[in-house]
CSV table of C-alpha atoms in Angstrom, one decimal:
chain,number,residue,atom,x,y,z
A,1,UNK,CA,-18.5,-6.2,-8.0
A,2,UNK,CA,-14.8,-7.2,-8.4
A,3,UNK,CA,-13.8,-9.9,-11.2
A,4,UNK,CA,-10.7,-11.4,-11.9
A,5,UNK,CA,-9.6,-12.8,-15.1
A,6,UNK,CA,-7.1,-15.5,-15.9
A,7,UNK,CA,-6.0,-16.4,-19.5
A,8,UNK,CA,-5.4,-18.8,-21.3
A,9,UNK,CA,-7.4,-21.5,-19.1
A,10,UNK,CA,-4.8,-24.4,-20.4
A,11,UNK,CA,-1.7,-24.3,-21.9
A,12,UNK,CA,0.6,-27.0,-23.3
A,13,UNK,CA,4.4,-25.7,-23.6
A,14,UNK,CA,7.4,-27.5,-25.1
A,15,UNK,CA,10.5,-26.9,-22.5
A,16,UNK,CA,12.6,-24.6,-23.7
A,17,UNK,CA,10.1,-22.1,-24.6
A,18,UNK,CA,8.6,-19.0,-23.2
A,19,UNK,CA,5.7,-18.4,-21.0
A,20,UNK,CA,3.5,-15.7,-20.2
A,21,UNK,CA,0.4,-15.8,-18.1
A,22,UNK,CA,-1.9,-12.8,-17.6
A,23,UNK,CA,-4.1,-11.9,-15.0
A,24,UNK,CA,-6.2,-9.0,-15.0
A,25,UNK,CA,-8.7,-7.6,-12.0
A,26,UNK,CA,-11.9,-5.8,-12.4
A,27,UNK,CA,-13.6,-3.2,-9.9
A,28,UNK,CA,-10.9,-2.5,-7.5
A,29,UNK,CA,-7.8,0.0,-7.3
A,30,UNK,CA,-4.8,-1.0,-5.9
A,31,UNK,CA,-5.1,-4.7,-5.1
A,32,UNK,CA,-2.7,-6.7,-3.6
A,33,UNK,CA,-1.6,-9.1,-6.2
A,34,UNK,CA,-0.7,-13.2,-6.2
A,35,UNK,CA,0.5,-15.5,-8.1
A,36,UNK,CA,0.4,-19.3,-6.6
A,37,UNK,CA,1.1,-22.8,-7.7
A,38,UNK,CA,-1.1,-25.8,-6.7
A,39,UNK,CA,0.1,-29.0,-6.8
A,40,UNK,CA,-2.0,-32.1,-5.7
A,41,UNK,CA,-1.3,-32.5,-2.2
A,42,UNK,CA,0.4,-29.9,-1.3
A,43,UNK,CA,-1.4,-26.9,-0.9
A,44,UNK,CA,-1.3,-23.3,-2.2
A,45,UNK,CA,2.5,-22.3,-3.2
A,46,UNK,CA,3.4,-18.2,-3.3
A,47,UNK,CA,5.3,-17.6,-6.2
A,48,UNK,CA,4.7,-13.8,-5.9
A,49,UNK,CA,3.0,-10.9,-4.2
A,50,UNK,CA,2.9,-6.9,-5.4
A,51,UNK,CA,1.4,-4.4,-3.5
A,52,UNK,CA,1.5,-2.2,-6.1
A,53,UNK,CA,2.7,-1.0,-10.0
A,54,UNK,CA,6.5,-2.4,-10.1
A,55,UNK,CA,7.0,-3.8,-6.5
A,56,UNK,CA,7.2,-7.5,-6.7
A,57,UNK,CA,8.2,-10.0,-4.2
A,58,UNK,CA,9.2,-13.4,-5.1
A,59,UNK,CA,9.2,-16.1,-2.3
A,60,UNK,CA,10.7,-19.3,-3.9
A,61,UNK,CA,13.6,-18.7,-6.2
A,62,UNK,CA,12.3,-20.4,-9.2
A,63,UNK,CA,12.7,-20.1,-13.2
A,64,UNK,CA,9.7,-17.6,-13.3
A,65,UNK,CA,9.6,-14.0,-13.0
A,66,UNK,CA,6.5,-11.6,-12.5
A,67,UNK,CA,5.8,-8.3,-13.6
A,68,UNK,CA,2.9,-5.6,-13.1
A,69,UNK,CA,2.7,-2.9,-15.6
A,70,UNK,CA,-0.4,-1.4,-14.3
A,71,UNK,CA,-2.4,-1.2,-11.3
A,72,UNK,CA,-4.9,-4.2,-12.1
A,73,UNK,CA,-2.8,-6.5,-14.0
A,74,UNK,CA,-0.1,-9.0,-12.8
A,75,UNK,CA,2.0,-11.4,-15.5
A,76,UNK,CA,3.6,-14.5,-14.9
A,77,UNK,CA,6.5,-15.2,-17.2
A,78,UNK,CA,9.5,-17.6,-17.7
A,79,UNK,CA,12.3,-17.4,-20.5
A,80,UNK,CA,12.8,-21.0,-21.0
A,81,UNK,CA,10.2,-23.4,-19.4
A,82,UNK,CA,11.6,-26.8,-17.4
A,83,UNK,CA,9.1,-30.3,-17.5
A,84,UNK,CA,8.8,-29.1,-13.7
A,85,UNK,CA,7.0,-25.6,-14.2
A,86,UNK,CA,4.0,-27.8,-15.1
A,87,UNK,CA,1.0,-27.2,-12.9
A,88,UNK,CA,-2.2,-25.1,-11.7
A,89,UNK,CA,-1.0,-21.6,-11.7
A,90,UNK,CA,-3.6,-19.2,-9.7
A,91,UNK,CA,-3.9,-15.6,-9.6
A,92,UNK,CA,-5.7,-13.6,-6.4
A,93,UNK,CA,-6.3,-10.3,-5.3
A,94,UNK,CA,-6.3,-10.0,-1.3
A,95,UNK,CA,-9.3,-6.7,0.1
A,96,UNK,CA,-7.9,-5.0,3.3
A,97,UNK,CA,-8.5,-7.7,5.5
A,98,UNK,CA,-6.6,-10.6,4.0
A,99,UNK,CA,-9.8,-12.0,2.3
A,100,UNK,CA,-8.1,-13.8,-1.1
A,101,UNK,CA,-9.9,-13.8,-3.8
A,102,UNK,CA,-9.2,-16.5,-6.9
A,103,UNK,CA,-8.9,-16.0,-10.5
A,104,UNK,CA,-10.3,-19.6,-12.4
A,105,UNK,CA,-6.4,-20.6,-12.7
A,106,UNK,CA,-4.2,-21.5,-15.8
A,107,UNK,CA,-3.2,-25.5,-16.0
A,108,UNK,CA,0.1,-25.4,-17.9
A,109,UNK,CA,1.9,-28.7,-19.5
A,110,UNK,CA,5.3,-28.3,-20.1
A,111,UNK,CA,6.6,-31.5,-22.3
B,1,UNK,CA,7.6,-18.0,10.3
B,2,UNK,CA,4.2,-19.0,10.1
B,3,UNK,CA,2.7,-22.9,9.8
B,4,UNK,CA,-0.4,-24.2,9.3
B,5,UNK,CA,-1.5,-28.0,9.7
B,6,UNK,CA,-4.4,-29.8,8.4
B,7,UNK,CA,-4.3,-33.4,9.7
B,8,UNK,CA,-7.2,-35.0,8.0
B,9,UNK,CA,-5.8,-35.2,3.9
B,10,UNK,CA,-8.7,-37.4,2.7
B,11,UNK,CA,-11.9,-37.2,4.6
B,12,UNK,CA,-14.7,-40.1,2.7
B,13,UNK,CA,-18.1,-39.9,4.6
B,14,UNK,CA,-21.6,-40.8,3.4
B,15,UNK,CA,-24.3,-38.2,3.4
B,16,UNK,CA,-26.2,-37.2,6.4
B,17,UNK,CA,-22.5,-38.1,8.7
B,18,UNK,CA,-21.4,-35.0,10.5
B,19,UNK,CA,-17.8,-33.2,9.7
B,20,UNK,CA,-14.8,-31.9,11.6
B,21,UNK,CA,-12.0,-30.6,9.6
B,22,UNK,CA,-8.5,-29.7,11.9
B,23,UNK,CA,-6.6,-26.9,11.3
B,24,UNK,CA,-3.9,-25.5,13.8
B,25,UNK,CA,-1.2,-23.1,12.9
B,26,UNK,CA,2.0,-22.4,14.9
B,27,UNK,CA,2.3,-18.3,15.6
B,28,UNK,CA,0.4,-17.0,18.7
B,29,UNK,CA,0.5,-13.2,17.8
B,30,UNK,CA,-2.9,-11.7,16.1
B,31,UNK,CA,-4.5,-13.6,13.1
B,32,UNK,CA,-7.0,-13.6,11.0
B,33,UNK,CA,-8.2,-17.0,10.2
B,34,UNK,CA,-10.1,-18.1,6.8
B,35,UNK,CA,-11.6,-21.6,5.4
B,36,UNK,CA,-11.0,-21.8,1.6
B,37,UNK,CA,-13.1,-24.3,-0.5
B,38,UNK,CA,-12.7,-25.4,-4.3
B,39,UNK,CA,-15.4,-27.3,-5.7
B,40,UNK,CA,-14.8,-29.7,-8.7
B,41,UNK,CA,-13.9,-27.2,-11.6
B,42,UNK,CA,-14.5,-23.8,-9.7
B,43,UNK,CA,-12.4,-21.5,-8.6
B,44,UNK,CA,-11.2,-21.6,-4.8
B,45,UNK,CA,-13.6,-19.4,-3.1
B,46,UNK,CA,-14.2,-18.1,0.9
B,47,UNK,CA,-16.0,-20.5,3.0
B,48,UNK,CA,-15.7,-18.2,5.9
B,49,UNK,CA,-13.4,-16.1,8.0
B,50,UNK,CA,-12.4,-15.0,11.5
B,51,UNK,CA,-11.4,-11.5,12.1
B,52,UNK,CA,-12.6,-10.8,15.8
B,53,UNK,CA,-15.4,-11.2,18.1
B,54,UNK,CA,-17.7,-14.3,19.0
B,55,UNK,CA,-14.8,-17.1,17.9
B,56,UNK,CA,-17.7,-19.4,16.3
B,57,UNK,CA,-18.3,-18.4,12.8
B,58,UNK,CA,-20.8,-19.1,10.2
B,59,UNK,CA,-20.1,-19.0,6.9
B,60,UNK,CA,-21.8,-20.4,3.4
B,61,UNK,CA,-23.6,-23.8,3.2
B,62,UNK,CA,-24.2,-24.6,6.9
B,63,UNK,CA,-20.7,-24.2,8.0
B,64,UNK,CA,-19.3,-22.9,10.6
B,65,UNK,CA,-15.4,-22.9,12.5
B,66,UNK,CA,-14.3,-22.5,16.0
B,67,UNK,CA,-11.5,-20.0,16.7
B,68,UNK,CA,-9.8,-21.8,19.9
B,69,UNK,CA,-6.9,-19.6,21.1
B,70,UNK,CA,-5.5,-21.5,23.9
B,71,UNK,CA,-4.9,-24.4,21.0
B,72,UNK,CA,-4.3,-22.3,18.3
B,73,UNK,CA,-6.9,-24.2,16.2
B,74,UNK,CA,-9.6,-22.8,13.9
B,75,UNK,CA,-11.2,-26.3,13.2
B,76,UNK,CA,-14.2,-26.9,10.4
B,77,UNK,CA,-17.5,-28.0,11.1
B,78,UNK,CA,-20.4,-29.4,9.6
B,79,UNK,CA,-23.3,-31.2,11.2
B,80,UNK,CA,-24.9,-32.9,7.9
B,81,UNK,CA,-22.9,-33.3,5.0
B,82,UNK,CA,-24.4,-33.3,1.6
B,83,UNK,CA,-22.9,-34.9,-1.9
B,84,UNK,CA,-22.6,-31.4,-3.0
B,85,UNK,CA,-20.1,-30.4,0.1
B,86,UNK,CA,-17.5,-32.6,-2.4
B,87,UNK,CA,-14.6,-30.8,-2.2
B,88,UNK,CA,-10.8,-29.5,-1.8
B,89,UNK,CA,-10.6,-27.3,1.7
B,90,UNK,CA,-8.0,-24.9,3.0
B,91,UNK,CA,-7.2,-23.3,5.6
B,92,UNK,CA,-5.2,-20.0,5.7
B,93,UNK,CA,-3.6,-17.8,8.5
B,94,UNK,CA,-2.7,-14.2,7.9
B,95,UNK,CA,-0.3,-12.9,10.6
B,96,UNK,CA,-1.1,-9.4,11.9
B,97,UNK,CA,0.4,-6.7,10.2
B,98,UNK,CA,1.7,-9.7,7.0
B,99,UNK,CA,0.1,-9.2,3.3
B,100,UNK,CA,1.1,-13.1,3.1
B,101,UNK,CA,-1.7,-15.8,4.2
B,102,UNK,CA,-0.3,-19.2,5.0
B,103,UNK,CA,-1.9,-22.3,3.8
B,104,UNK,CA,-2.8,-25.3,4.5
B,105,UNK,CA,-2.0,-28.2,2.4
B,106,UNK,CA,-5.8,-28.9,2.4
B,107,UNK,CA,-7.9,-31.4,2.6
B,108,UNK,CA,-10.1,-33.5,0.2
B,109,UNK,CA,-13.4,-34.6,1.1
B,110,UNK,CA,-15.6,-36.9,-0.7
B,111,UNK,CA,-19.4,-37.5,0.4
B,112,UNK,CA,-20.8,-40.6,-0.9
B,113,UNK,CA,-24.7,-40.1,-1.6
């Protein structure tokens, strides 16, 4: 069965420092990638989407960047975190059909 | 581009009262339709989905969704809630042909035993 994998479960950040995020899927090839952002209220924001090794699409112009070195694993990343990159970062893998399927998520702090 | 509403933000019931969740979304072309649910500190996982076919689906826990074309509506349903059924729900719209699903900005529910 598939499994994905999210690490580190929380994270606390000063601004100004670097960020990376991994996410990592089990029992699957060539999964559609996400990353979101959840904030209280306001649903599910796409940060990115990758269809495969390299292609990444970015669909709010943001201080984070994404990357996908290999087929199962997708990295959030920022050079220099801002107080408002704090949040509930989730990863998901999408099967043929759209069905989304949620990593346990990272909770960042930025202060 | 696509939209999705969910009018109901905070939904308090007590146990036992029955449950209707709205959801409509905005583009008329083919979709596939999908209830989300997150339960206090799990992951978000399917509740159910709408591909094709009979447009009343069942999915996990006793509930089910009506796909309703003519009103572009996929609306959650419950008969009989349960403290357990606690809970953050989404709904999501994936537009045919689109590898991007459109959310909902959700809707917490809180069942009072």
């Amino acid at each position: 069965s598939q499994t994905i994998h999210q690490w580190p479960a929380t994270l606390v950040q000063p601004v100004g420092s670097p960020l990376s995020l991994e996410c990592t899927v089990e029992g699957t090839s060539n999964p559609n990638l996400y990353w979101y952002r959840q904030a209280a209220g306001r649903g599910l924001q796409l940060l990115f989407y990758s269809v495969g090794i390299g292609q990444i699409s970015s669909e709010v112009p943001q201080n984070l960047s994404a990357s996908r070195p290999q087929d199962r694993q997708f990295i959030l990343s920022s050079k220099k975190l801002l107080l408002s990159d704090s949040g509930f970062y989730l990863c998901a893998w999408s099967d043929r059909m759209g069905t989304q399927y949620f990593g346990p998520g990272t909770r960042l702090l930025v202060l | 581009a696509q939209s999705v509403s969910q009018h109901n933000h905070h939904v308090i019931l007590s146990e036992a009262a029955s449950l209707e969740l709205g959801c409509n979304y905005s583009y008329g072309g083919t979709v596939n339709l999908f209830w989300y649910v997150q339960y206090p500190g799990q992951h978000l996982q399917l509740l159910l989905k709408y591909f094709s076919g009979d447009p009343l689906v069942k999915g996990i826990k006793g509930f089910e969704a009506e796909f309703i074309k003519s009103k572009f509506s996929f609306n959650l349903r419950k008969p009989s809630v349960q403290w357990s059924d606690t809970a953050e729900y989404f709904c999501a719209v994936l537009s045919g042909g689109s590898y991007i699903p459109t959310f909902g900005r959700g809707t917490s529910l809180i069942v009072h035993p």
